[in-house]
N, C-alpha and C. Protein backbone atom coordinates (compact mmCIF):
# COMPACT_ATOMS: atom_id res chain seq x y z
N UNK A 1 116.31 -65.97 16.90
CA UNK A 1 115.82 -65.43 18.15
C UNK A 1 114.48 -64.75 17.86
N UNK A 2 113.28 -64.97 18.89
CA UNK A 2 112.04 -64.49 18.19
C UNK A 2 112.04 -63.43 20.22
N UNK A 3 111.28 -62.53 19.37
CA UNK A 3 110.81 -61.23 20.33
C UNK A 3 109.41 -61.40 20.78
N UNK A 4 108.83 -61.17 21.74
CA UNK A 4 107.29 -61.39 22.00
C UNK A 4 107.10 -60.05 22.06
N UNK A 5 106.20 -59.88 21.26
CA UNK A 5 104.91 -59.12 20.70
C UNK A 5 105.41 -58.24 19.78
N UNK A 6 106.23 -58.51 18.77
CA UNK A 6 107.19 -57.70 18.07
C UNK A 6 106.70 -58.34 16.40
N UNK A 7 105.94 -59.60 16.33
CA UNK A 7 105.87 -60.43 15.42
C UNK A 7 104.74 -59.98 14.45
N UNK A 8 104.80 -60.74 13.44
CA UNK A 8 103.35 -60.24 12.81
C UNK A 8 101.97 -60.20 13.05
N UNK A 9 101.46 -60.87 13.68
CA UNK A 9 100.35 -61.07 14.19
C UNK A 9 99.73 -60.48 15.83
N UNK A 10 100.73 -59.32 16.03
CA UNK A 10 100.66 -58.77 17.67
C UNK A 10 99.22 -58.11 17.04
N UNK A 11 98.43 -58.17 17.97
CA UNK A 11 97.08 -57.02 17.92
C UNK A 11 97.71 -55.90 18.04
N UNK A 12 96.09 -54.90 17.04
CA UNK A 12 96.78 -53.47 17.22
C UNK A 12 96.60 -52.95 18.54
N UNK A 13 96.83 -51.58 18.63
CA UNK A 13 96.76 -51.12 19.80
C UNK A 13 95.32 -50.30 20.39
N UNK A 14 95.31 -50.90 21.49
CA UNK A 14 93.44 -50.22 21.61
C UNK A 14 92.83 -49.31 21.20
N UNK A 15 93.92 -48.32 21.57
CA UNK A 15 93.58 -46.66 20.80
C UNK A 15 93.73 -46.76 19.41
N UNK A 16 94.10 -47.57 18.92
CA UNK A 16 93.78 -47.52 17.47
C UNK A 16 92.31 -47.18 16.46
N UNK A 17 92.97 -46.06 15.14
CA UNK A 17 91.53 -46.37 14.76
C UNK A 17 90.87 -47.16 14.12
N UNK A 18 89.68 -47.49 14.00
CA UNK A 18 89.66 -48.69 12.94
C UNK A 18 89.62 -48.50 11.42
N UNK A 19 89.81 -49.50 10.81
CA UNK A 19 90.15 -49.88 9.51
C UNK A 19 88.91 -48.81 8.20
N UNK A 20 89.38 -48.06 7.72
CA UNK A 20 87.84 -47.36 6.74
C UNK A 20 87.58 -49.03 6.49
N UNK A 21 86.16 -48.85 5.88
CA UNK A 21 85.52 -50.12 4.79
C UNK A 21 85.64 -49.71 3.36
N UNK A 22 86.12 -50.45 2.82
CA UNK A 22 86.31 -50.06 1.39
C UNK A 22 85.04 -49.70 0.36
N UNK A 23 85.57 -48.75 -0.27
CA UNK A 23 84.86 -48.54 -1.07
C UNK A 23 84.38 -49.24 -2.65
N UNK A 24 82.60 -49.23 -2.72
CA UNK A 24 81.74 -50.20 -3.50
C UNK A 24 82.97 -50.08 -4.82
N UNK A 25 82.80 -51.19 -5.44
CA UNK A 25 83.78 -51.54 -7.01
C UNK A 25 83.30 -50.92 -7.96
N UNK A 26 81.52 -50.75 -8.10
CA UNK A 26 80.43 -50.22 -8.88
C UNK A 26 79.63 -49.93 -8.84
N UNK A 27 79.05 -49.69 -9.59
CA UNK A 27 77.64 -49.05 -9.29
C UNK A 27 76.48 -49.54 -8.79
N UNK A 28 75.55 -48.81 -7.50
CA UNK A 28 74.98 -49.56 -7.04
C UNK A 28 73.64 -50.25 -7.54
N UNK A 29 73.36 -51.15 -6.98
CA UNK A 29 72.26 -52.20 -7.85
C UNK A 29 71.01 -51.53 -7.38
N UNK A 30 69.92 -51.42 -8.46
CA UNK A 30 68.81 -50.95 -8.89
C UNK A 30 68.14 -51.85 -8.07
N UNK A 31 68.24 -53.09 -8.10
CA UNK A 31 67.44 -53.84 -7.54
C UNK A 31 68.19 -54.75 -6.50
N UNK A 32 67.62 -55.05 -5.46
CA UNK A 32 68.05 -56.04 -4.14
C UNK A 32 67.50 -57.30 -4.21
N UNK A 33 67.97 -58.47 -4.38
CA UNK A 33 67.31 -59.49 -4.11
C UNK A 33 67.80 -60.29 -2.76
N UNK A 34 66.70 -60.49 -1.93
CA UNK A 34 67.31 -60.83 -0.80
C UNK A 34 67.20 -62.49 -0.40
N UNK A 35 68.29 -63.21 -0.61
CA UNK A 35 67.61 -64.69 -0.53
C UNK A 35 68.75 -65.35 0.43
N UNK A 36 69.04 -64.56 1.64
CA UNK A 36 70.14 -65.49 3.06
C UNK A 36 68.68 -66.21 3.24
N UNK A 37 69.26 -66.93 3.75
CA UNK A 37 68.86 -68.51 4.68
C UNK A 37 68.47 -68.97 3.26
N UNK A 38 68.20 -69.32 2.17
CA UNK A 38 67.41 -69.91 1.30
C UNK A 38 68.72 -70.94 0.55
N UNK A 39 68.93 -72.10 0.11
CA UNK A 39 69.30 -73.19 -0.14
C UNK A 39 69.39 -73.09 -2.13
N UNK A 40 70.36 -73.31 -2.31
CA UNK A 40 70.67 -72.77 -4.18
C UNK A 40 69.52 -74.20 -4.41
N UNK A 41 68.77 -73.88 -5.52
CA UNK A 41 68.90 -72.85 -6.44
C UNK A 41 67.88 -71.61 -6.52
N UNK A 42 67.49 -71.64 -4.83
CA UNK A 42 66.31 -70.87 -4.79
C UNK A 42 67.17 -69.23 -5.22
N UNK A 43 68.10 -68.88 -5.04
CA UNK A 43 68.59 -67.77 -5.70
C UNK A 43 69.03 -67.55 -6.84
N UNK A 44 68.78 -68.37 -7.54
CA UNK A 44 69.06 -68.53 -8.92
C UNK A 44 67.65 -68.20 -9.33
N UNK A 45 67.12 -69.31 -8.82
CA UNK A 45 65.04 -68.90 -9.17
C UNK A 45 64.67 -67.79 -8.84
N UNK A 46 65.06 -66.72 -8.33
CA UNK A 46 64.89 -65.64 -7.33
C UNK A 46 65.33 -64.70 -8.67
N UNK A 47 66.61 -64.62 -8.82
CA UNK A 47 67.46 -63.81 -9.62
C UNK A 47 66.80 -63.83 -11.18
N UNK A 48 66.27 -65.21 -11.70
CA UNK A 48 65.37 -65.12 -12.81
C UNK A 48 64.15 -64.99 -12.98
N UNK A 49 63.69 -64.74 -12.35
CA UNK A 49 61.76 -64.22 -12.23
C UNK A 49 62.00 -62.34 -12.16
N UNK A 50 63.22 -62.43 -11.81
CA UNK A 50 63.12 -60.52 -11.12
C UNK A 50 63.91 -59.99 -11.85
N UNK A 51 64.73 -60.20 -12.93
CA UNK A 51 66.01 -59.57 -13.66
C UNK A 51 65.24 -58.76 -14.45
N UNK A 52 64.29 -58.66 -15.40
CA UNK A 52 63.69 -58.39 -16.15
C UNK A 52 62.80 -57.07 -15.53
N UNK A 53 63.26 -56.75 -14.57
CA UNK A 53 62.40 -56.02 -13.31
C UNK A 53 63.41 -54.62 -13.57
N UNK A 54 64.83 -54.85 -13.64
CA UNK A 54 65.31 -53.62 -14.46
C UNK A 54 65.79 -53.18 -15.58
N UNK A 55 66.41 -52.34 -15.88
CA UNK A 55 66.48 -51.60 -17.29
C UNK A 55 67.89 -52.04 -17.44
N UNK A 56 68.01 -52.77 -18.88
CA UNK A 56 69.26 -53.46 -19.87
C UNK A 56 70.52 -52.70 -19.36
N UNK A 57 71.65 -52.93 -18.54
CA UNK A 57 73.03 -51.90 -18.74
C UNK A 57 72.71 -51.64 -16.76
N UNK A 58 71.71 -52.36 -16.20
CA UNK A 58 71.30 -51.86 -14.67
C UNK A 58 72.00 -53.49 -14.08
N UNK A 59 72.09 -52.75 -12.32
CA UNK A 59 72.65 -53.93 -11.91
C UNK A 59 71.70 -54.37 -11.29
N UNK A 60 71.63 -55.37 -10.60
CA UNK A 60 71.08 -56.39 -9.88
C UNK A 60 71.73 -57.17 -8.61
N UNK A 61 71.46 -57.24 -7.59
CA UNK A 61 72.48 -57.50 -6.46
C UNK A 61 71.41 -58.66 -5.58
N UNK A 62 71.86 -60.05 -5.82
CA UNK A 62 71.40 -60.86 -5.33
C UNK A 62 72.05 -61.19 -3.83
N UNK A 63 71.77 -61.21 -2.45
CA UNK A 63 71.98 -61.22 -1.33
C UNK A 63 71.77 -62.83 -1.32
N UNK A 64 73.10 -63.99 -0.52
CA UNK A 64 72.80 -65.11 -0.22
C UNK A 64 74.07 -65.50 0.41
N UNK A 65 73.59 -66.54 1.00
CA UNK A 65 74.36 -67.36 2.39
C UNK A 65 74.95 -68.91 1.95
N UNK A 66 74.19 -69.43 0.87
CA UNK A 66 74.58 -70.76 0.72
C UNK A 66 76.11 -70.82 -0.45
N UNK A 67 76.58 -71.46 0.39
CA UNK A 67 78.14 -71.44 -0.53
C UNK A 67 77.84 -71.87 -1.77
N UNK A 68 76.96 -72.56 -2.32
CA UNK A 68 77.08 -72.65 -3.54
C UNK A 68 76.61 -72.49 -4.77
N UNK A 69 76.01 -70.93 -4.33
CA UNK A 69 75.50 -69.66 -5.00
C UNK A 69 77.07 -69.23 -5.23
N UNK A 70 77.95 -69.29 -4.60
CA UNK A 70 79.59 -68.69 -5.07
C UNK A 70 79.87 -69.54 -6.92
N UNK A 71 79.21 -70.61 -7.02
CA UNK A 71 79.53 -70.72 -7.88
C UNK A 71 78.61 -71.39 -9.36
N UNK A 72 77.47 -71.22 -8.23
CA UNK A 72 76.15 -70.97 -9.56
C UNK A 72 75.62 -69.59 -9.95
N UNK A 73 75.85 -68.75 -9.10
CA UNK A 73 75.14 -67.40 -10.13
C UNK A 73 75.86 -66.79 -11.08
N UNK A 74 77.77 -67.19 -10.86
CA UNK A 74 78.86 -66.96 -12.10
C UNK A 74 78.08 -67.88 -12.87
N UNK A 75 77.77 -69.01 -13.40
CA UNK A 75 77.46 -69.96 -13.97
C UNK A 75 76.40 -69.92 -14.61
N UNK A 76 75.30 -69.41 -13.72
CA UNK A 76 74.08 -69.03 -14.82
C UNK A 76 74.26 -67.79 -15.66
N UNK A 77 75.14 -66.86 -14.97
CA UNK A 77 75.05 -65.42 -15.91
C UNK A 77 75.77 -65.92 -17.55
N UNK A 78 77.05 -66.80 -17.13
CA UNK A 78 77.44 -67.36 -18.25
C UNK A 78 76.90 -67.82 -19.23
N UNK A 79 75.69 -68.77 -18.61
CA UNK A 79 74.85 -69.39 -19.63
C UNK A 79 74.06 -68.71 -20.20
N UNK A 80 73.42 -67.78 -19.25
CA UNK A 80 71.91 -66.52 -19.73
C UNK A 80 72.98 -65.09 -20.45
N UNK A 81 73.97 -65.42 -20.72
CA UNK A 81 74.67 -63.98 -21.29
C UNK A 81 74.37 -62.80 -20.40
N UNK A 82 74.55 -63.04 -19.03
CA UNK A 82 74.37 -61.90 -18.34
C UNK A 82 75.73 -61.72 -17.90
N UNK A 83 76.08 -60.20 -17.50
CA UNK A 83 77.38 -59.93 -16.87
C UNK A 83 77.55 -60.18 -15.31
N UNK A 84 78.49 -61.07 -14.67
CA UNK A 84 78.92 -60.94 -13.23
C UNK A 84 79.44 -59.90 -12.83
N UNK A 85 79.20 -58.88 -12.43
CA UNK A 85 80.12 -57.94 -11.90
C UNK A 85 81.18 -58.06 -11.06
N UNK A 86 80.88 -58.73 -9.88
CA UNK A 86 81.43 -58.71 -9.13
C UNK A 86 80.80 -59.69 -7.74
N UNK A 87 81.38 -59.71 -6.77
CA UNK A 87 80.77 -60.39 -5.83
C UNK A 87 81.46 -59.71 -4.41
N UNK A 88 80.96 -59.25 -3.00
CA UNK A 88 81.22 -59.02 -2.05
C UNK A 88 80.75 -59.76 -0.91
N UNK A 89 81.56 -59.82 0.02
CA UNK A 89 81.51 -60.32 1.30
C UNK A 89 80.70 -59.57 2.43
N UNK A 90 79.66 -59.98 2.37
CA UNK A 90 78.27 -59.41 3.53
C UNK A 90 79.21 -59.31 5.00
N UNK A 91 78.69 -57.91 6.08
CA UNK A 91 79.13 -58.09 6.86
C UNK A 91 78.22 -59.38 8.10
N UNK A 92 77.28 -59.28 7.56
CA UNK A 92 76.39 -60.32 8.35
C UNK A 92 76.89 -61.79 8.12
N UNK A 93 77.22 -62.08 7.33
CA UNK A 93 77.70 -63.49 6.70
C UNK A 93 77.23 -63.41 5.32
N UNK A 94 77.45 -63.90 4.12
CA UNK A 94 77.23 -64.80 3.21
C UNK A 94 77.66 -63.68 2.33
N UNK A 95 77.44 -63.82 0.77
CA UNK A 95 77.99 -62.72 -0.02
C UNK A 95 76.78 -61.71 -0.99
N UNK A 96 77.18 -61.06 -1.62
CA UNK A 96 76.62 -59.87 -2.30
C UNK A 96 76.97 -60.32 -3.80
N UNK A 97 75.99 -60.44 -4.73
CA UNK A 97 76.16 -60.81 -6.74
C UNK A 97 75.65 -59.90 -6.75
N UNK A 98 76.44 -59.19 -8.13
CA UNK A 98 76.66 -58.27 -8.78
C UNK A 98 76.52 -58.53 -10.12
N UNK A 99 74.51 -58.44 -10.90
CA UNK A 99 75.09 -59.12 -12.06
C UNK A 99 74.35 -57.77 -13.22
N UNK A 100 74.87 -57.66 -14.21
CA UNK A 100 74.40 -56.46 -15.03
C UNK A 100 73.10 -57.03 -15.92
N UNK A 101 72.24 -56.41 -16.33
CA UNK A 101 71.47 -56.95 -17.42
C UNK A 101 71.88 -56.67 -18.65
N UNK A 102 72.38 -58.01 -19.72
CA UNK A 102 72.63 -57.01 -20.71
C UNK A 102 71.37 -57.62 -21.81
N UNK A 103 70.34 -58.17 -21.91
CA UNK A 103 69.15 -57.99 -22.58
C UNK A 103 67.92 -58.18 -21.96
């Protein structure tokens, strides 16, 4: 026997408050690189002309929209011995790299 509006998926209730936004994983990046609308590997090209822009142990936070920056900027840090930190979900669309310098 199923109940209407008793189920998992009932919306909350109007007066509700909304959700906090969670809080950053780490520390914030020294430098912004901003490359939405731009097509991989222009953020890859982006991310290596400018890394060198901060200080060894600093982060770097590359801004992009094309899905498959999700799985080339893990990929280059791998290759260039740089650290991924992390990666977040933009509220505008596309995601946030998180990569450390370590030389």
């Amino acid at each position: 026997m199923r109940f209407r509006g008793r189920g998992r998926n009932a919306a909350p209730p109007a007066d509700a408050a909304p959700a906090p936004e969670p809080a950053p994983a780490g520390p914030p990046p020294v430098l912004v690189i901003d490359a939405l609308g731009r097509k991989c590997p222009i953020p890859i090209i982006m991310l290596a002309e400018r890394i060198r822009e901060v200080p060894v142990g600093q982060v770097v936070a590359v801004l992009a929209d094309d899905a498959a920056a999700r799985t080339d900027v893990p990929a280059w840090c791998r290759m260039k011995s740089q650290d991924f930190v992390r990666e977040e979900t933009l509220q505008q669309g596309g995601w946030g790299f998180h990569i450390r310098r370590t030389y």
